[in-house]
PDB file of C-alpha atoms in Angstrom:
ATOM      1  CA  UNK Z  33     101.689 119.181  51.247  1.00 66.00           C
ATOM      2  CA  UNK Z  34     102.995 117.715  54.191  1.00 70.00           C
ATOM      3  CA  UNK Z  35      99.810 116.654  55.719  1.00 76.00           C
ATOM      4  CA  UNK Z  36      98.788 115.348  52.104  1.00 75.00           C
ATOM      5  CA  UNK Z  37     102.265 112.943  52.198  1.00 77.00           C
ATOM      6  CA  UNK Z  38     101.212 111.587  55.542  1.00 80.00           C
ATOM      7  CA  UNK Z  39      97.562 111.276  55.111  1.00 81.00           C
ATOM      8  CA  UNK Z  40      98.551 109.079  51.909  1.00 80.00           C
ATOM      9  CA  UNK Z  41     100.890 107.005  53.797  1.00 81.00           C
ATOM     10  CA  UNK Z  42      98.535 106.537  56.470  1.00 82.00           C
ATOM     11  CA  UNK Z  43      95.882 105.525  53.842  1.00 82.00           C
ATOM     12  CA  UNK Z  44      98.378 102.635  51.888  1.00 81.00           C
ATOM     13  CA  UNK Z  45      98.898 101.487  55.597  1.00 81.00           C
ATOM     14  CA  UNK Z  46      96.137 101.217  57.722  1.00 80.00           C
ATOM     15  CA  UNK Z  47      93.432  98.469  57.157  1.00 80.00           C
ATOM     16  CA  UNK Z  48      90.854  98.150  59.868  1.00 81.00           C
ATOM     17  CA  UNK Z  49      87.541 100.095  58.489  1.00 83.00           C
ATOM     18  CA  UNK Z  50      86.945 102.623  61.708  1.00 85.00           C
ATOM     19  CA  UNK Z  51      90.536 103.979  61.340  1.00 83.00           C
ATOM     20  CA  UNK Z  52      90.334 104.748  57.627  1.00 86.00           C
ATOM     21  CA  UNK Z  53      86.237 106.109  58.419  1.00 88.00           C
ATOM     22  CA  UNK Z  54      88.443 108.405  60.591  1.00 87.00           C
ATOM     23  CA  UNK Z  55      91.018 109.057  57.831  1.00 85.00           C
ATOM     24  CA  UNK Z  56      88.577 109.772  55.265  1.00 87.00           C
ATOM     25  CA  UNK Z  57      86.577 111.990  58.065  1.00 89.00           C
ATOM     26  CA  UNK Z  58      89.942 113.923  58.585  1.00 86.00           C
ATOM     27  CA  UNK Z  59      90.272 114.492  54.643  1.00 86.00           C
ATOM     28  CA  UNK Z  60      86.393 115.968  54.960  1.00 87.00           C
ATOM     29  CA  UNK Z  61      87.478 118.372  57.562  1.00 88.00           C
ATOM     30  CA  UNK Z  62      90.174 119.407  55.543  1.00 86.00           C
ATOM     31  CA  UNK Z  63      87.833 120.130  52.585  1.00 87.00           C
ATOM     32  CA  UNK Z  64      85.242 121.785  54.934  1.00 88.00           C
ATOM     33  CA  UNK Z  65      88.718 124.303  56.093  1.00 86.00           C
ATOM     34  CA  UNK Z  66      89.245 125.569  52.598  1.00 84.00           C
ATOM     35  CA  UNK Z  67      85.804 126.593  52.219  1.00 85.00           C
ATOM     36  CA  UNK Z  68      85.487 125.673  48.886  1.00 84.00           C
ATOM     37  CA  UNK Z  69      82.307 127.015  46.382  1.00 84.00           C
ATOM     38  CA  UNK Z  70      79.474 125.336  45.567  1.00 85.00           C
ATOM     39  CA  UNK Z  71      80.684 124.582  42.202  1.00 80.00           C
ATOM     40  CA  UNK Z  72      83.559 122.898  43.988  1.00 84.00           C
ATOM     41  CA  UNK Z  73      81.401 121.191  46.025  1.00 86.00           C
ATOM     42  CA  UNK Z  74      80.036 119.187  42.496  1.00 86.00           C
ATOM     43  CA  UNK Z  75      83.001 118.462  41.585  1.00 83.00           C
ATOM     44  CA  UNK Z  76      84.186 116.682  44.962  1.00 86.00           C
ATOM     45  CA  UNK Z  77      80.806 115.143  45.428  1.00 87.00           C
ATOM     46  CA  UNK Z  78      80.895 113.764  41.671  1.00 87.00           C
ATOM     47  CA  UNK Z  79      84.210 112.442  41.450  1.00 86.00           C
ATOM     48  CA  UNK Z  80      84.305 110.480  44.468  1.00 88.00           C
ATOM     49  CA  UNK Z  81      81.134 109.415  44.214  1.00 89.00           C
ATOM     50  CA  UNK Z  82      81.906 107.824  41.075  1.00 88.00           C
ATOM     51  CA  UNK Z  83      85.128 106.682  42.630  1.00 88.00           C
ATOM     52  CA  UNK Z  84      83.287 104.339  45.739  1.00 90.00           C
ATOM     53  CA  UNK Z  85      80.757 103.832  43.133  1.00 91.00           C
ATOM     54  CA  UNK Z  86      83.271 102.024  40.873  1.00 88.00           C
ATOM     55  CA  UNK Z  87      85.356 100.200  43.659  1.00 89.00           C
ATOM     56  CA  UNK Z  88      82.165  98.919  45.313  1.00 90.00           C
ATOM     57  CA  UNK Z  89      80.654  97.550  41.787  1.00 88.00           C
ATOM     58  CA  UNK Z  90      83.951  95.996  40.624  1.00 88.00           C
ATOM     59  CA  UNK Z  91      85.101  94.416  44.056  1.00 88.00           C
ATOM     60  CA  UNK Z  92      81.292  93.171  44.681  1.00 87.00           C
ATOM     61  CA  UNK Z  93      81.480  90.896  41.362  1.00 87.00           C
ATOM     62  CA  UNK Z  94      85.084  89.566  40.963  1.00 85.00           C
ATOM     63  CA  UNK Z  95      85.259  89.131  45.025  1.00 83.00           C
ATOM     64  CA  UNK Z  96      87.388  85.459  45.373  1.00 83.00           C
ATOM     65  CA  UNK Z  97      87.397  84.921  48.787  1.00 81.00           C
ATOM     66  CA  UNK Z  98      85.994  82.288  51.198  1.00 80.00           C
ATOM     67  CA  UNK Z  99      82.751  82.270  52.401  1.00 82.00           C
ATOM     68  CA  UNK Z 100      80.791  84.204  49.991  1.00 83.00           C
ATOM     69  CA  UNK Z 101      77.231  84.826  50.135  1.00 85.00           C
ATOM     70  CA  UNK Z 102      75.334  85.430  46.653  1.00 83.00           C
ATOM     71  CA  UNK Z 103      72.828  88.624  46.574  1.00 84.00           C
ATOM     72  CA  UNK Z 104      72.205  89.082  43.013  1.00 83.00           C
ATOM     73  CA  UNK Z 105      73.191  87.017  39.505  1.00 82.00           C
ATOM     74  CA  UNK Z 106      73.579  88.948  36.667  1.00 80.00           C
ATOM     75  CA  UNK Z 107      74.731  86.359  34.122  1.00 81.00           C
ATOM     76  CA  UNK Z 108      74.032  82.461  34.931  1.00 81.00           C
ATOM     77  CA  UNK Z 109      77.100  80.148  34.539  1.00 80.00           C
ATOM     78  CA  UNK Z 110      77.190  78.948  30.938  1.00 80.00           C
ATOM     79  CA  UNK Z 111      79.974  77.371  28.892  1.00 77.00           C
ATOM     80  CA  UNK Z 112      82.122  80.252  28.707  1.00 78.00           C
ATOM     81  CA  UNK Z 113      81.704  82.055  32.307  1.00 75.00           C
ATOM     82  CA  UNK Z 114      81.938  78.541  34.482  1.00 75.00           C
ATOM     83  CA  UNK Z 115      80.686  80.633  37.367  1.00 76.00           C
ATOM     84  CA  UNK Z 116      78.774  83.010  35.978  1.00 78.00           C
ATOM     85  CA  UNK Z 117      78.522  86.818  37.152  1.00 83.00           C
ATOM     86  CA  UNK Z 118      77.408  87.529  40.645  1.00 84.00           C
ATOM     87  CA  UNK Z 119      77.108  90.096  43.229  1.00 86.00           C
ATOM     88  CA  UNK Z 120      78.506  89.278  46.584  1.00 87.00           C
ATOM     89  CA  UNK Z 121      78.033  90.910  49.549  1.00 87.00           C
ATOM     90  CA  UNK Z 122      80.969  90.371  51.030  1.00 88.00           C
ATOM     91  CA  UNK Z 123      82.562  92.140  48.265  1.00 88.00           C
ATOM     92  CA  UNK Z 124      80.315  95.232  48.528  1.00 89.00           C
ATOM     93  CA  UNK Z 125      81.913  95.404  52.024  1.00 89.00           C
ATOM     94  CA  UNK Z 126      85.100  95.124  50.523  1.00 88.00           C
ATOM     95  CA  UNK Z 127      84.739  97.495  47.748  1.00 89.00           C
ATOM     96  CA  UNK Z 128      83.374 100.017  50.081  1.00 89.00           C
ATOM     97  CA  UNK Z 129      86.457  99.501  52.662  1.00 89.00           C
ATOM     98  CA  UNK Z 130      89.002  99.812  49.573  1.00 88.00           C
ATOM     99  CA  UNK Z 131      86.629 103.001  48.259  1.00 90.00           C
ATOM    100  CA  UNK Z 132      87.726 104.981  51.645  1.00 89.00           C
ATOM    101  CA  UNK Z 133      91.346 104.893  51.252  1.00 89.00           C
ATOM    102  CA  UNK Z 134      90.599 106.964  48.127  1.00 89.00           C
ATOM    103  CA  UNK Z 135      87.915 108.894  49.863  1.00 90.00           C
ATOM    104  CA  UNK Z 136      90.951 110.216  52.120  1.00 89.00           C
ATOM    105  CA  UNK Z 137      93.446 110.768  49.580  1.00 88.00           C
ATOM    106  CA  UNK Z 138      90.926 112.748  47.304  1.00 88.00           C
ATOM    107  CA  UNK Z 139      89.591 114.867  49.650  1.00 89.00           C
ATOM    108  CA  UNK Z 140      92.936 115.557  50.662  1.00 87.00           C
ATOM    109  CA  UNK Z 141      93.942 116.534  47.521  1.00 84.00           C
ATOM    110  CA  UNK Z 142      91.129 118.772  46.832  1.00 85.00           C
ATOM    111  CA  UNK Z 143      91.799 120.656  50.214  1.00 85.00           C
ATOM    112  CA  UNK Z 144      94.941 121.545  48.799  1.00 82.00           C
ATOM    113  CA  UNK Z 145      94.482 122.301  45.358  1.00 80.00           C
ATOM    114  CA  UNK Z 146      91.207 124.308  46.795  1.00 82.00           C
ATOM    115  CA  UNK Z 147      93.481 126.351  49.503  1.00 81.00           C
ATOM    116  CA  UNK Z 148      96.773 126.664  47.992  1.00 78.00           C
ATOM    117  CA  UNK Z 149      97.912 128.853  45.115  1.00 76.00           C
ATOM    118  CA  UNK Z 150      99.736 128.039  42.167  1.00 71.00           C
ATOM    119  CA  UNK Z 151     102.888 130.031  43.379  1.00 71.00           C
ATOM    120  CA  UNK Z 152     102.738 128.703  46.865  1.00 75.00           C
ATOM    121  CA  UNK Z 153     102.314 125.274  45.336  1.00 76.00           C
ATOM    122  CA  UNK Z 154     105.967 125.870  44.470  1.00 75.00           C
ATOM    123  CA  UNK Z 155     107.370 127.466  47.661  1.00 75.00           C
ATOM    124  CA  UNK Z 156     106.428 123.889  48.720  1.00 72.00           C
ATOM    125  CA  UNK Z 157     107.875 122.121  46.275  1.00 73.00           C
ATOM    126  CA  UNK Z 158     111.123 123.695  46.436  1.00 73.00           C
ATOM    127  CA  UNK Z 159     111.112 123.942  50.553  1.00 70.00           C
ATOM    128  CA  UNK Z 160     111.081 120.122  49.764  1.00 69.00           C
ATOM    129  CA  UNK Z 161     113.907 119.759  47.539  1.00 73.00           C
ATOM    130  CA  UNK Z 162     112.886 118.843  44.382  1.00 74.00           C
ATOM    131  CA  UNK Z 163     114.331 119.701  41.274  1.00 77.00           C
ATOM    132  CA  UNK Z 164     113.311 122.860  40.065  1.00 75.00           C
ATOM    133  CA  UNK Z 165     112.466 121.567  36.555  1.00 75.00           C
ATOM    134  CA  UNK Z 166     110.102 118.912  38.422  1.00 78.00           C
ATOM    135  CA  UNK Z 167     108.591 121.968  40.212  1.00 77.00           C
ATOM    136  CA  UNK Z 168     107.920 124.091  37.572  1.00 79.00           C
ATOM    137  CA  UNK Z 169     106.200 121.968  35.610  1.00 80.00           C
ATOM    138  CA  UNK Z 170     104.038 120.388  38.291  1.00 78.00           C
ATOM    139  CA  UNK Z 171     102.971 124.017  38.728  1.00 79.00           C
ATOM    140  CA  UNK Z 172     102.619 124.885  35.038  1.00 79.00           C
ATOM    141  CA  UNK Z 173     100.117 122.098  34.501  1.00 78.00           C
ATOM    142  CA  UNK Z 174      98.336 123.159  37.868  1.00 76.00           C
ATOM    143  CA  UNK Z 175      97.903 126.700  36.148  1.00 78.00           C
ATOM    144  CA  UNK Z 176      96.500 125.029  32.805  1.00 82.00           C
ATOM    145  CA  UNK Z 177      94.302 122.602  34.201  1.00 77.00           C
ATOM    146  CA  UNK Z 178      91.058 125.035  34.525  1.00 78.00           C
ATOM    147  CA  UNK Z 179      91.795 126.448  31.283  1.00 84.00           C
ATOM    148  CA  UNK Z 180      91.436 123.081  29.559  1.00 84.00           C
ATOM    149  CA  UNK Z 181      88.382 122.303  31.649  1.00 81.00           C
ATOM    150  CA  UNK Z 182      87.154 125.703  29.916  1.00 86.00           C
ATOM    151  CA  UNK Z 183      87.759 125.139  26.262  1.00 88.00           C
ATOM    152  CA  UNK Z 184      86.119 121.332  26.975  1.00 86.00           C
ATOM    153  CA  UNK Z 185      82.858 122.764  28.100  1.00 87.00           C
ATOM    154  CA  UNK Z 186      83.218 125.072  25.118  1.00 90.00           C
ATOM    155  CA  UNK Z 187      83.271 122.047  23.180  1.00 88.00           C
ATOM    156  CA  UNK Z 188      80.429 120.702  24.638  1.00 87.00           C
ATOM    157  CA  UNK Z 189      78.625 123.338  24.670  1.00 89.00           C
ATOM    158  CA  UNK Z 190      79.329 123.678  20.536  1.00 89.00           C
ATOM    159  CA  UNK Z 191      78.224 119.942  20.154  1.00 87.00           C
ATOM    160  CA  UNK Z 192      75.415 120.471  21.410  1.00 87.00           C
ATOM    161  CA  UNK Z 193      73.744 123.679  19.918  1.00 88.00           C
ATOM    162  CA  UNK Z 194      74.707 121.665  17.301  1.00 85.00           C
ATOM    163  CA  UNK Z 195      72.261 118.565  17.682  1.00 85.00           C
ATOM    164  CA  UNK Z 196      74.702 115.880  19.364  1.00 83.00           C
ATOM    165  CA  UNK Z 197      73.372 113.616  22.032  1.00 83.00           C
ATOM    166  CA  UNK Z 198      75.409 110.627  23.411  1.00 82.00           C
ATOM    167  CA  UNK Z 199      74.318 107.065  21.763  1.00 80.00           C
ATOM    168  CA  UNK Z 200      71.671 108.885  19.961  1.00 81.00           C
ATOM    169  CA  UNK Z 201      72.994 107.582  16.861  1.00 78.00           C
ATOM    170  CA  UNK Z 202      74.857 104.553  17.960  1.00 79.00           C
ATOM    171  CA  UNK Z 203      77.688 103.440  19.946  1.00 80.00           C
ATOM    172  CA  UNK Z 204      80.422 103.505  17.280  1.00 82.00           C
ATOM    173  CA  UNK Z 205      79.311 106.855  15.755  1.00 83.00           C
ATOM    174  CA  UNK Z 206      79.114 108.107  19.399  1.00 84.00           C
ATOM    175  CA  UNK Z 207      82.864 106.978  20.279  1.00 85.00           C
ATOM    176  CA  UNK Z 208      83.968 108.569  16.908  1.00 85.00           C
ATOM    177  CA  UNK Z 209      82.044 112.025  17.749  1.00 85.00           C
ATOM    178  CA  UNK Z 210      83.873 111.906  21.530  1.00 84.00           C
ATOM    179  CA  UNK Z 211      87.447 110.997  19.867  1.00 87.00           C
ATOM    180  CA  UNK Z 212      86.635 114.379  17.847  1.00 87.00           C
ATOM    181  CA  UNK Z 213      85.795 116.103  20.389  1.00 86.00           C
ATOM    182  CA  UNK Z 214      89.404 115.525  21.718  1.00 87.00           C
ATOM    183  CA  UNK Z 215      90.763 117.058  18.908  1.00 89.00           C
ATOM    184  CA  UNK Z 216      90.374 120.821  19.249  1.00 88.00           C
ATOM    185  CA  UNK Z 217      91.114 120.135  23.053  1.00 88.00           C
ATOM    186  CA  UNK Z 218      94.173 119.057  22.472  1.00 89.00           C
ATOM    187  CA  UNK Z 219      95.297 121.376  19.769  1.00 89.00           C
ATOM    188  CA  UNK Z 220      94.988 124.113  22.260  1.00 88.00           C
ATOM    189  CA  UNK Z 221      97.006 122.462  24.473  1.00 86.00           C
ATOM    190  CA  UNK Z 222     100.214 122.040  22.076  1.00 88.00           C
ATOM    191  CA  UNK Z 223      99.306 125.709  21.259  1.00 89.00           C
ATOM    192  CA  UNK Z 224      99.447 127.070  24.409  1.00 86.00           C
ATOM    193  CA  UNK Z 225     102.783 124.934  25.457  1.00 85.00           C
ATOM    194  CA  UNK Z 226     104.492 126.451  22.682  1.00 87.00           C
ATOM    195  CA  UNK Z 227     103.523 129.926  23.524  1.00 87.00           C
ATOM    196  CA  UNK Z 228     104.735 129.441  26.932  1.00 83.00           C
ATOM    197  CA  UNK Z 229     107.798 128.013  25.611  1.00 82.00           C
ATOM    198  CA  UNK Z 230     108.442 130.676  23.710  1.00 86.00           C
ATOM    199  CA  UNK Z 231     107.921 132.715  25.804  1.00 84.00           C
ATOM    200  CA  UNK Z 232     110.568 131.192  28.588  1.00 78.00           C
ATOM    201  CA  UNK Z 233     112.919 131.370  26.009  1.00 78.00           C
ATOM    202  CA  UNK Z 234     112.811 134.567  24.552  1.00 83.00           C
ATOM    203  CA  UNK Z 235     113.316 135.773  28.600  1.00 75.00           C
ATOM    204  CA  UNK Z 236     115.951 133.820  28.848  1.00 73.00           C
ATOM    205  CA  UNK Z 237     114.577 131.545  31.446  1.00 71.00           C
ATOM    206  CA  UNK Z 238     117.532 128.893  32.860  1.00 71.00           C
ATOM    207  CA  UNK Z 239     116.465 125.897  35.025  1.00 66.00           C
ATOM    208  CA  UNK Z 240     120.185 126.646  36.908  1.00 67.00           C
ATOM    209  CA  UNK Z 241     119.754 129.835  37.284  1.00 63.00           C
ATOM    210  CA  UNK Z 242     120.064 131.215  41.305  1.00 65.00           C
ATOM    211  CA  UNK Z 243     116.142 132.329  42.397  1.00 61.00           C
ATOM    212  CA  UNK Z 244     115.276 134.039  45.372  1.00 60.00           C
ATOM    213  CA  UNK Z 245     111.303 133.923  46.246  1.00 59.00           C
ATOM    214  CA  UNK Z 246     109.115 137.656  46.324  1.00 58.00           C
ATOM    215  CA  UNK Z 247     107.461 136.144  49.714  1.00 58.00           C
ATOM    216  CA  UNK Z 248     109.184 134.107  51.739  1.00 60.00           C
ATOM    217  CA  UNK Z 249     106.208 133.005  54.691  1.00 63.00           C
ATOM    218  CA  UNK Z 250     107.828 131.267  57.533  1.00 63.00           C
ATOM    219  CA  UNK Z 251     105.599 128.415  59.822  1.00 62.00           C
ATOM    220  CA  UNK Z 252     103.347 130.333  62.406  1.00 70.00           C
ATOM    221  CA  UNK Z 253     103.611 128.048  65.614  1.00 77.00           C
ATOM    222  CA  UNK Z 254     100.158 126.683  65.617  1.00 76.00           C
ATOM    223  CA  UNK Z 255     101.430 124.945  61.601  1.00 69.00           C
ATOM    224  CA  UNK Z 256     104.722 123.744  63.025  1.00 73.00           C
ATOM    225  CA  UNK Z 257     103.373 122.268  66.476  1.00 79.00           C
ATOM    226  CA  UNK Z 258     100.488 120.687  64.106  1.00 74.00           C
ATOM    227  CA  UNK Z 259     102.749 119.407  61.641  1.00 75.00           C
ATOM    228  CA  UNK Z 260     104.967 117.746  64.467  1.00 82.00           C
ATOM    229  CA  UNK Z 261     101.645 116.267  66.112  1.00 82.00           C
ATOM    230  CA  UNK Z 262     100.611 114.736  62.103  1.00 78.00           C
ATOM    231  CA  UNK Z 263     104.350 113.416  61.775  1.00 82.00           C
ATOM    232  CA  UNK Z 264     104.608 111.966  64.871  1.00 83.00           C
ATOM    233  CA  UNK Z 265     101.553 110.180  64.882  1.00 81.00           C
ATOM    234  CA  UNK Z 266     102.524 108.791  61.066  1.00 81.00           C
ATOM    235  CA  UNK Z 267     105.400 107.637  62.368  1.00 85.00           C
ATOM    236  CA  UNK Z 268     104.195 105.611  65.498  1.00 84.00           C
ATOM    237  CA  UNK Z 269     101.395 103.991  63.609  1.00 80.00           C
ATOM    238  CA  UNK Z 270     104.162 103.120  60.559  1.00 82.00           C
ATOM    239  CA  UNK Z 271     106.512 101.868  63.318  1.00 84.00           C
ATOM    240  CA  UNK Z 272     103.088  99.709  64.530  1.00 82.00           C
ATOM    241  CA  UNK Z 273     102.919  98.471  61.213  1.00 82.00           C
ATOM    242  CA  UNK Z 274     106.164  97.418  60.996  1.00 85.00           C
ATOM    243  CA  UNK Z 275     106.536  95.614  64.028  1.00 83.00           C
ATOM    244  CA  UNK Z 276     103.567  93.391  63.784  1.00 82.00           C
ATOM    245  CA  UNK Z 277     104.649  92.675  59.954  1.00 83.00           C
ATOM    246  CA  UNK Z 278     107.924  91.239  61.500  1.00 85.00           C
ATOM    247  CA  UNK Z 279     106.585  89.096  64.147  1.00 82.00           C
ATOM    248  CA  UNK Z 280     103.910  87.811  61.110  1.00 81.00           C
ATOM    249  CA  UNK Z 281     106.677  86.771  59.226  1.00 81.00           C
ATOM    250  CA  UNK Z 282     108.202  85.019  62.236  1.00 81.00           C
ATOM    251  CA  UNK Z 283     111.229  87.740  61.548  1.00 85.00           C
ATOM    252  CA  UNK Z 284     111.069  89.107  65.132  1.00 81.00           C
ATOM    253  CA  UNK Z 285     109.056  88.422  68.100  1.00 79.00           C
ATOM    254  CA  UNK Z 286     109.257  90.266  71.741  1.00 78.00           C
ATOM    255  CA  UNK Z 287     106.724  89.170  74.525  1.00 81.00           C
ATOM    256  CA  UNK Z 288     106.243  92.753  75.868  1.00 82.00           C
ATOM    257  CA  UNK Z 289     105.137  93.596  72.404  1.00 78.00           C
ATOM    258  CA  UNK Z 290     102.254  91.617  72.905  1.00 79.00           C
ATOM    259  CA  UNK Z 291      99.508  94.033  73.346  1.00 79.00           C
ATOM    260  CA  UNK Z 292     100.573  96.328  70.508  1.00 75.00           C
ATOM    261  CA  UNK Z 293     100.251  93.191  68.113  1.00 71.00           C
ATOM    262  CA  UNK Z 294      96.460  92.336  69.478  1.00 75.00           C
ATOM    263  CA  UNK Z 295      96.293  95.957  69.290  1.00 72.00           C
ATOM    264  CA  UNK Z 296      97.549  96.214  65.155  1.00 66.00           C
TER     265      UNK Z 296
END
């Protein structure tokens, strides 16, 4: 978790586009050290994919800066798009910078959710002090979230045995068969939080109730020197950051700093 909170800071920070390639390349290796399946595998593949896919499309045709150089126009400027719909290069380059920062943070995430389970999930959440009623429901929707995934490919599944295809017969009749789809979904959902509910409350469950944990795993000395290393190094490059973001605002200005703001 703690290599997840600086990874993320690292990504809102840093802008130059070989230091987040690096970033994103670190969030790979993580993913690559969890070892995950090759159903996992899809799913990391897939959702990023679509993620740069999206930021690269939408940043290449509403791009606004100065020079731009046209590749492709989709709609020619008419009386009620003045300048029309283009693709601009310069904003594929921009989309795809933008697209790494969430290339880091996702594979990130998945290297976590892929190596860590649910009840260490909340050894780290309390070894970070926060509240216990934050905690356990972070980890309660961890738990549920392949069990919804299940029931929606059920539903899926039973949609199409029974004849459904997407836009098949329309758009509108299409949106109203998804919104169904929903339904039984979520019904399953409320179900199962009122089970669990139940269930907490019949065993008397008490968010200020004293807990002690069944394992308590301390840091082995390679995790604790590489968590120092990580923090360190998120610190220095913040404290960068910083500095050059005074002297650009003409807030503070050193001449020995000189080399570290040609360097930022």
């Amino acid at each position: 978790m703690a290599t997840g909170f600086c990874i993320s800071l690292l990504a809102v920070t840093i802008d130059h586009a070989p230091a987040l390639t690096v970033l994103a390349c670190c969030g790979g290796l993580l993913v690559l050290t969890a070892k995950p399946s090759r159903a996992q595998w899809r799913l990391v593949l897939y959702s990023l994919g679509l993620v740069v896919w999206g930021m690269i499309f939408s940043q290449s045709i509403f791009y606004e800066r100065h020079p731009r150089q046209i590749l492709l126009t989709l709609i020619a400027p008419n009386a009620f798009l003045t300048d029309g719909i283009r693709i601009y290069a310069e904003g594929i380059t921009h989309g795809l910078l933008q697209s790494l920062r969430f290339v880091a943070l996702g594979m990130t995430g998945y290297a976590i959710c892929f190596s860590t389970p649910a009840d260490r999930f909340m050894t780290g959440l309390r070894a970070l002090k926060l509240p216990y009623s934050l905690s356990f429901m972070t980890v309660s929707a961890i738990r549920f979230v392949p069990v919804v995934a299940r029931e929606a490919l059920i539903v899926r599944q039973a949609l199409k045995l029974k004849g459904y295809r997407p836009f098949r017969s329309g758009t509108v009749d299409t949106i109203k068969t998804e919104i169904c789809s929903l339904r039984p979904v979520l019904m399953g959902t409320i179900r199962r939080s009122q089970d669990m509910a139940l269930s907490m409350q019949t065993r008397g469950f008490s968010l200020h109730a004293s807990r002690a944990a069944l394992l308590q795993k301390p840091f082995t000395p390679r995790a604790f020197a590489a968590l120092l290393v990580l923090t360190g190094l998120t610190i220095a490059i913040l404290s960068c950051k910083l500095l050059f973001w005074l002297y650009q605002h003409q807030w503070f200005y050193h001449p020995t700093l000189r080399p570290l703001y040609a360097w930022v």
